[in-house]
Coordinates of C-alpha atoms and ligand atoms in Angstrom, one line a residue:
X1 CA 123.9 -6.9 -93.7
X2 CA 123.6 -4.5 -90.7
X3 CA 127.0 -3.8 -88.9
X4 CA 126.4 -2.7 -85.2
X5 CA 128.8 -2.9 -82.4
X6 CA 127.4 -5.1 -79.8
X7 CA 128.4 -4.6 -76.0
X8 CA 128.3 -7.0 -73.1
X9 CA 125.7 -6.7 -70.3
X10 CA 128.6 -6.2 -68.1
X11 CA 130.0 -3.3 -70.0
X12 CA 126.3 -1.8 -70.1
X13 CA 126.2 -2.0 -66.3
X14 CA 129.6 -0.6 -66.2
X15 CA 128.6 2.3 -68.5
X16 CA 125.4 2.7 -66.6
X17 CA 127.2 4.5 -63.7
X18 CA 127.9 7.5 -66.1
X19 CA 124.9 10.0 -66.4
X20 CA 122.9 10.9 -69.7
X21 CA 124.1 9.7 -73.0
X22 CA 127.4 9.5 -71.9
X23 CA 126.7 6.3 -70.3
X24 CA 126.3 4.3 -73.4
X25 CA 129.2 3.4 -76.0
X26 CA 129.3 4.5 -79.4
X27 CA 127.8 2.4 -82.3
X28 CA 128.6 2.7 -86.1
X29 CA 125.9 3.8 -88.7
X30 CA 124.6 0.6 -90.1
X31 CA 124.4 0.0 -93.9
X32 CA 121.2 1.3 -95.7
X33 CA 121.3 -1.1 -98.7
X34 CA 118.3 -2.5 -100.1
X35 CA 119.6 -6.3 -100.4
X36 CA 118.0 -9.5 -101.0
X37 CA 118.3 -10.3 -97.5
X38 CA 116.8 -6.9 -96.2
X39 CA 113.8 -7.6 -98.6
X40 CA 113.4 -11.1 -97.1
X41 CA 113.9 -10.0 -93.3
X42 CA 111.4 -7.1 -93.6
X43 CA 108.6 -8.7 -95.7
X44 CA 106.5 -9.6 -92.7
X45 CA 106.5 -5.9 -91.2
X46 CA 105.5 -4.8 -95.2
X47 CA 102.6 -7.3 -94.8
X48 CA 101.1 -5.2 -92.0
X49 CA 101.3 -2.0 -94.0
X50 CA 100.8 -3.1 -97.7
X51 CA 97.2 -1.8 -97.9
X52 CA 98.6 1.9 -96.8
X53 CA 102.1 2.1 -98.3
X54 CA 102.6 1.6 -102.0
X55 CA 105.1 -1.5 -102.8
X56 CA 107.4 1.3 -104.7
X57 CA 108.2 3.1 -101.3
X58 CA 109.2 -0.1 -99.2
X59 CA 112.8 -0.4 -100.8
X60 CA 113.4 2.9 -99.5
X61 CA 111.9 2.3 -96.0
X62 CA 113.0 -1.2 -95.5
X63 CA 116.7 -0.5 -94.6
X64 CA 115.7 2.0 -92.1
X65 CA 113.2 -0.4 -90.6
X66 CA 115.7 -3.2 -90.5
X67 CA 118.6 -1.2 -89.1
X68 CA 116.2 0.6 -86.5
X69 CA 115.0 -2.8 -85.3
X70 CA 118.5 -4.3 -84.9
X71 CA 119.8 -1.3 -83.2
X72 CA 117.0 -1.4 -80.6
X73 CA 118.4 -4.8 -79.4
X74 CA 121.9 -3.5 -79.2
X75 CA 120.9 -0.2 -77.4
X76 CA 118.2 -2.2 -75.2
X77 CA 116.1 0.8 -76.2
X78 CA 112.2 0.8 -76.7
X79 CA 110.4 2.9 -79.2
X80 CA 107.0 4.5 -78.3
X81 CA 104.9 5.7 -81.2
X82 CA 101.8 7.9 -80.6
X83 CA 98.6 7.0 -82.8
X84 CA 99.5 9.9 -85.0
X85 CA 102.7 8.7 -86.3
X86 CA 102.8 7.4 -89.9
X87 CA 102.2 3.9 -90.6
X88 CA 106.0 2.8 -91.4
X89 CA 106.8 4.0 -87.6
X90 CA 103.5 2.8 -86.0
X91 CA 103.4 -0.6 -87.4
X92 CA 107.1 -1.5 -88.3
X93 CA 109.3 0.0 -85.8
X94 CA 107.3 0.7 -82.6
X95 CA 107.4 -1.6 -79.5
X96 CA 104.5 0.4 -77.7
X97 CA 101.6 2.5 -79.4
X98 CA 99.0 4.4 -78.1
X99 CA 98.0 7.9 -76.6
X100 CA 100.6 10.0 -74.8
X101 CA 99.8 8.7 -71.2
X102 CA 99.3 4.9 -72.4
X103 CA 103.0 5.3 -73.9
X104 CA 104.7 6.7 -70.8
X105 CA 102.9 4.2 -68.6
X106 CA 103.7 1.3 -70.5
X107 CA 107.3 2.5 -70.9
X108 CA 107.7 2.5 -67.3
X109 CA 107.0 -1.2 -67.6
X110 CA 109.4 -1.9 -70.2
X111 CA 112.9 -3.4 -69.3
X112 CA 114.8 -0.9 -71.4
X113 CA 117.6 1.5 -70.8
X114 CA 116.4 4.2 -73.6
X115 CA 113.1 5.3 -74.7
X116 CA 112.9 6.8 -78.1
X117 CA 109.8 8.9 -78.2
X118 CA 108.1 9.1 -81.6
X119 CA 105.8 11.9 -80.7
X120 CA 105.8 15.6 -79.8
X121 CA 108.0 17.3 -77.1
X122 CA 105.4 17.3 -74.3
X123 CA 105.0 13.5 -74.6
X124 CA 108.7 12.9 -74.5
X125 CA 108.6 14.9 -71.1
X126 CA 105.7 12.7 -69.7
X127 CA 107.7 9.8 -70.6
X128 CA 110.9 11.4 -68.7
X129 CA 108.8 12.2 -65.8
X130 CA 107.3 8.6 -65.4
X131 CA 110.9 7.1 -66.4
X132 CA 113.4 9.5 -64.5
X133 CA 116.2 6.8 -64.7
X134 CA 115.7 6.1 -68.4
X135 CA 117.4 8.0 -71.1
X136 CA 114.7 9.5 -73.1
X137 CA 115.3 10.7 -76.6
X138 CA 113.3 12.4 -78.9
X139 CA 114.3 12.2 -82.8
X140 CA 113.4 15.9 -83.6
X141 CA 113.5 18.3 -80.7
X142 CA 111.6 20.9 -82.8
X143 CA 108.6 18.7 -82.6
X144 CA 106.2 21.0 -80.6
X145 CA 102.4 21.3 -80.4
X146 CA 100.2 24.4 -80.7
X147 CA 98.1 23.3 -77.6
X148 CA 101.1 22.7 -75.1
X149 CA 102.7 26.0 -76.4
X150 CA 99.5 28.2 -75.6
X151 CA 100.0 28.3 -72.0
X152 CA 103.0 28.5 -69.7
X153 CA 103.5 28.1 -66.0
X154 CA 103.5 31.7 -65.3
X155 CA 99.9 31.8 -67.1
X156 CA 98.8 29.1 -64.6
X157 CA 100.1 31.1 -61.5
X158 CA 98.3 34.1 -62.9
X159 CA 95.0 32.2 -63.3
X160 CA 95.5 30.9 -59.8
X161 CA 95.5 34.5 -58.5
X162 CA 92.6 35.3 -60.5
X163 CA 90.6 32.5 -59.3
X164 CA 92.0 31.6 -55.8
X165 CA 90.8 28.3 -54.3
X166 CA 89.7 27.1 -57.8
X167 CA 91.3 23.6 -58.6
X168 CA 93.5 23.5 -61.7
X169 CA 93.0 20.6 -63.9
X170 CA 95.4 20.5 -66.8
X171 CA 95.2 18.2 -70.0
X172 CA 98.2 16.1 -70.4
X173 CA 99.0 17.9 -73.8
X174 CA 101.2 20.6 -71.8
X175 CA 104.6 21.1 -70.9
X176 CA 106.1 19.8 -67.4
X177 CA 106.2 23.4 -66.5
X178 CA 102.5 23.9 -66.6
X179 CA 101.8 20.5 -65.1
X180 CA 103.9 21.5 -62.2
X181 CA 101.7 24.3 -61.4
X182 CA 98.5 22.2 -61.6
X183 CA 96.4 20.2 -58.8
X184 CA 96.1 17.2 -61.3
X185 CA 96.2 16.3 -65.0
X186 CA 93.4 14.7 -67.1
X187 CA 93.2 13.1 -70.5
X188 CA 90.3 13.5 -73.1
X189 CA 88.8 10.1 -71.7
X190 CA 88.9 10.9 -68.1
X191 CA 88.4 14.9 -68.0
X192 CA 84.7 14.6 -66.7
X193 CA 85.6 12.1 -63.9
X194 CA 88.6 14.3 -62.8
X195 CA 86.7 17.6 -62.9
X196 CA 84.1 16.0 -60.6
X197 CA 86.7 14.5 -58.3
X198 CA 87.2 17.8 -56.4
X199 CA 83.6 18.1 -55.4
X200 CA 83.5 21.8 -56.1
X201 CA 81.2 24.0 -58.2
X202 CA 84.1 25.6 -60.4
X203 CA 87.1 24.2 -61.8
X204 CA 89.7 25.3 -64.2
X205 CA 90.1 23.0 -67.2
X206 CA 93.0 24.2 -69.2
X207 CA 94.5 24.6 -71.9
X208 CA 92.4 23.0 -74.7
X209 CA 89.1 25.4 -75.0
X210 CA 87.2 22.8 -76.9
X211 CA 87.7 19.9 -74.6
X212 CA 86.7 22.2 -71.8
X213 CA 83.4 23.1 -73.7
X214 CA 82.9 19.5 -74.4
X215 CA 83.3 18.5 -70.8
X216 CA 80.9 21.3 -69.6
X217 CA 78.2 19.6 -71.6
X218 CA 78.8 16.4 -69.6
X219 CA 78.8 17.8 -66.1
X220 CA 77.2 20.3 -63.9
X221 CA 80.6 21.5 -62.4
X222 CA 81.1 25.1 -63.8
X223 CA 84.1 25.0 -66.2
X224 CA 86.5 27.7 -66.7
X225 CA 88.7 27.4 -70.0
X226 CA 91.7 28.7 -71.7
X227 CA 91.7 29.9 -75.4
X228 CA 94.2 27.1 -76.2
X229 CA 93.3 24.9 -79.6
X230 CA 94.9 22.0 -81.4
X231 CA 95.8 23.3 -84.9
X232 CA 94.7 19.9 -86.3
X233 CA 91.4 19.6 -84.9
X234 CA 90.2 23.1 -84.9
X235 CA 90.5 23.1 -88.6
X236 CA 87.5 20.7 -89.1
X237 CA 84.2 22.3 -90.1
X238 CA 80.6 20.9 -89.3
X239 CA 79.7 22.0 -93.2
X240 CA 82.6 19.7 -94.6
X241 CA 81.7 16.7 -92.4
X242 CA 77.8 17.0 -93.4
X243 CA 79.1 17.1 -97.1
X244 CA 81.0 13.9 -96.5
X245 CA 77.7 12.3 -95.0
X246 CA 75.8 13.3 -98.0
X247 CA 78.0 12.1 -100.6
X248 CA 78.6 8.8 -98.5
X249 CA 75.2 7.1 -97.2
X250 CA 75.9 5.0 -94.0
X251 CA 79.0 7.1 -93.1
X252 CA 79.7 7.2 -89.1
X253 CA 81.7 10.2 -88.0
X254 CA 83.9 9.6 -85.1
X255 CA 85.4 13.1 -83.5
X256 CA 88.0 14.0 -81.1
X257 CA 86.8 16.3 -78.1
X258 CA 89.6 18.8 -79.2
X259 CA 87.4 19.5 -82.1
X260 CA 85.1 22.5 -82.3
X261 CA 81.6 22.1 -80.7
X262 CA 79.8 22.3 -84.0
X263 CA 81.7 19.5 -85.3
X264 CA 81.3 17.4 -82.1
X265 CA 77.5 18.0 -82.8
X266 CA 77.4 16.4 -86.0
X267 CA 79.5 13.5 -85.0
X268 CA 78.1 10.0 -84.3
X269 CA 80.7 9.2 -81.6
X270 CA 83.0 11.5 -79.8
X271 CA 86.0 10.3 -77.7
X272 CA 90.0 10.0 -76.9
X273 CA 92.2 8.7 -79.6
X274 CA 92.1 5.2 -77.9
X275 CA 88.4 5.6 -77.4
X276 CA 87.7 6.4 -81.2
X277 CA 90.1 3.1 -82.0
X278 CA 87.9 0.9 -79.8
X279 CA 84.8 2.2 -81.0
X280 CA 85.7 1.6 -84.7
X281 CA 87.2 -1.8 -84.0
X282 CA 84.0 -3.0 -81.8
X283 CA 81.4 -1.4 -84.2
X284 CA 83.1 -2.3 -87.6
X285 CA 80.9 0.3 -89.5
X286 CA 80.9 0.0 -93.2
X287 CA 82.2 3.6 -93.7
X288 CA 84.0 5.6 -91.1
X289 CA 85.5 9.1 -91.0
X290 CA 87.9 9.8 -88.2
X291 CA 87.8 13.5 -87.3
X292 CA 91.4 13.6 -86.1
X293 CA 95.0 13.5 -87.4
X294 CA 95.3 12.0 -91.0
X295 CA 97.7 9.2 -89.9
X296 CA 95.5 7.8 -87.5
X297 CA 92.8 6.6 -89.9
X298 CA 95.9 4.8 -92.1
X299 CA 96.9 3.2 -88.9
X300 CA 93.7 1.7 -88.1
X301 CA 93.0 1.1 -91.8
X302 CA 96.1 -1.4 -91.8
X303 CA 94.4 -3.2 -88.9
X304 CA 90.8 -3.1 -90.1
X305 CA 90.8 -4.1 -94.0
X306 CA 86.8 -4.4 -94.2
X307 CA 86.0 -0.7 -93.2
X308 CA 86.0 2.0 -95.8
X309 CA 87.8 5.0 -94.5
X310 CA 86.9 8.3 -95.8
X311 CA 89.9 10.7 -95.0
X312 CA 89.9 14.3 -95.0
X313 CA 93.6 14.7 -94.4
X314 CA 94.7 17.0 -91.6
X315 CA 98.3 16.3 -90.9
X316 CA 100.0 17.7 -87.6
X317 CA 103.2 19.2 -88.7
X318 CA 104.9 18.6 -85.4
X319 CA 104.2 14.8 -85.4
X320 CA 105.3 14.3 -89.1
X321 CA 109.1 15.8 -87.9
X322 CA 109.6 12.3 -86.9
X323 CA 110.9 10.1 -89.5
X324 CA 112.6 6.9 -89.9
X325 CA 116.1 8.5 -90.7
X326 CA 115.8 10.7 -87.7
X327 CA 114.8 7.7 -85.3
X328 CA 117.8 6.0 -86.7
X329 CA 120.1 8.9 -86.0
X330 CA 118.6 9.2 -82.8
X331 CA 119.6 5.6 -81.8
X332 CA 122.9 5.8 -83.5
X333 CA 123.9 9.2 -81.7
X334 CA 121.5 9.2 -78.8
X335 CA 120.0 12.6 -79.4
X336 CA 118.2 14.6 -78.6
X337 CA 117.9 13.7 -74.8
X338 CA 115.0 15.0 -73.0
X339 CA 115.4 16.6 -69.6
X340 CA 113.3 18.1 -67.1
X341 CA 114.3 20.3 -64.1
X342 CA 114.2 17.8 -61.1
X343 CA 112.3 20.5 -59.1
X344 CA 109.8 20.9 -61.9
X345 CA 109.6 17.2 -62.6
X346 CA 108.7 16.2 -58.8
X347 CA 105.8 18.5 -58.8
X348 CA 104.5 17.8 -62.5
X349 CA 104.8 13.9 -61.8
X350 CA 102.9 14.3 -58.5
X351 CA 100.1 16.0 -60.8
X352 CA 100.0 13.0 -63.5
X353 CA 100.3 10.4 -60.5
X354 CA 97.1 11.9 -58.8
X355 CA 95.5 11.3 -62.1
X356 CA 96.7 7.9 -62.5
X357 CA 95.7 6.8 -58.9
X358 CA 92.2 8.4 -59.4
X359 CA 91.8 6.1 -62.3
X360 CA 92.6 3.3 -60.4
Ligands
SF4_1 S1 97.7 17.0 -83.3 FE1 97.2 18.8 -82.0 S2 97.4 18.3 -79.9 FE2 98.4 16.4 -81.1 S3 100.5 17.2 -81.3 FE3 99.6 18.1 -83.0 S4 99.0 20.2 -82.5 FE4 99.3 19.2 -80.4

C-alpha cells in the first residue's frame, strides 16, 4: 500500500501564497514493494505495454508506476511525456503525450499546480513559458539536446548584425534565450507556413540545418541556415535504409525532417513526430520503419499491434535520462524546478505565441 501524506485543498491554497517549490508541503517516499495489490492495481496499465515490455520487467516497474500515479493526485500534478519517452513512462504514468509544443499547450489547459516534464530541458522551459504560474519540474536537469545547445542568444544577435532586416525563425527545439532573440518560432510541421508568413524573399531558419534544407525544397523563399544537428536523426544513412527496404519487401519508410537530405530522399513520407504517428495510424502499412528516435516506434507499436515495425534503434541519450525512479523523486522532493528569467521569458513567450496565433 502506498503511503502518502494528503493535504486539504485549503492547505494547498494557503501554501500557494509561497513561491516556487516552497509552497507545497512535504510528502513521504512511498513503499516500492511489488505486492499482490500493486500487481492487481497496475494490471490494466501493463495490458497497454505487454507487447513491448517483457513480463519479467514489470514487477520492477509496477511499484514506481503505482506510486507515481498516486502522488500525482496528492500533488495535483500533471505529467507530460514526449513521444520519445520509454513506453512505461509514455503509456503508464503520462497524462499528456505529444511533441514539445503540444505538451506545453495542453498543460496550459490542465487544472494542475505542478507540471512534471518528461522530456529534455528546452521542452521544460517551453512549458514554463506557457505556464508561468505553475511549478515546472524536470526529473533530470542534465537532459539536454545537441540541437538546442548548438546555438545561443548571442549567436542570434550576431546573425542579426550580419543579415540586417532578415527575419529570424527559430525552431522550438531551442533554449528560451534563443527564442527571446527571434521574431517567431516554428515546429517541423508548420515551418514552411511560418517562413512564408513574412512575405520576404530571404529568411533565417535556425538552428537545424537539415530542417532548413528540407523547408527550402518546399518554398520559393531563400532560406539561410545554421549548422545545428540532432545527434539522433543525423546518424541515419540512405544506405542503411535502402538495405532495410531490400531485405523487407513492402516496407514503408517514414522520416523526420531533422534527417539528412539523402535520407529524406529515400523516405516514402516525411513529417513531424505527430505527422509520422498520424500517417502510420491512418495508412496502417504492413511494415514500417520510423526514421526517428527508437522509443517512438515502441510507443506506436504498443497502440498498433497489426503493424510490423522494423527498428534501427537510435536512442536519444538525453531523453533516456528520464526514468521512473527519477520521476518519483521529482514528485516527492519537487525537483528540479525549471525557471526562466522573466525578461527573457516575456520575449521568448511572444515568439512562441506569434507562431501559435499564426496557426490559428
Ligand atoms: S532527439 Fe535530437 S532534437 Fe530531440 S532531444 Fe534528442 S538530440 Fe535533441
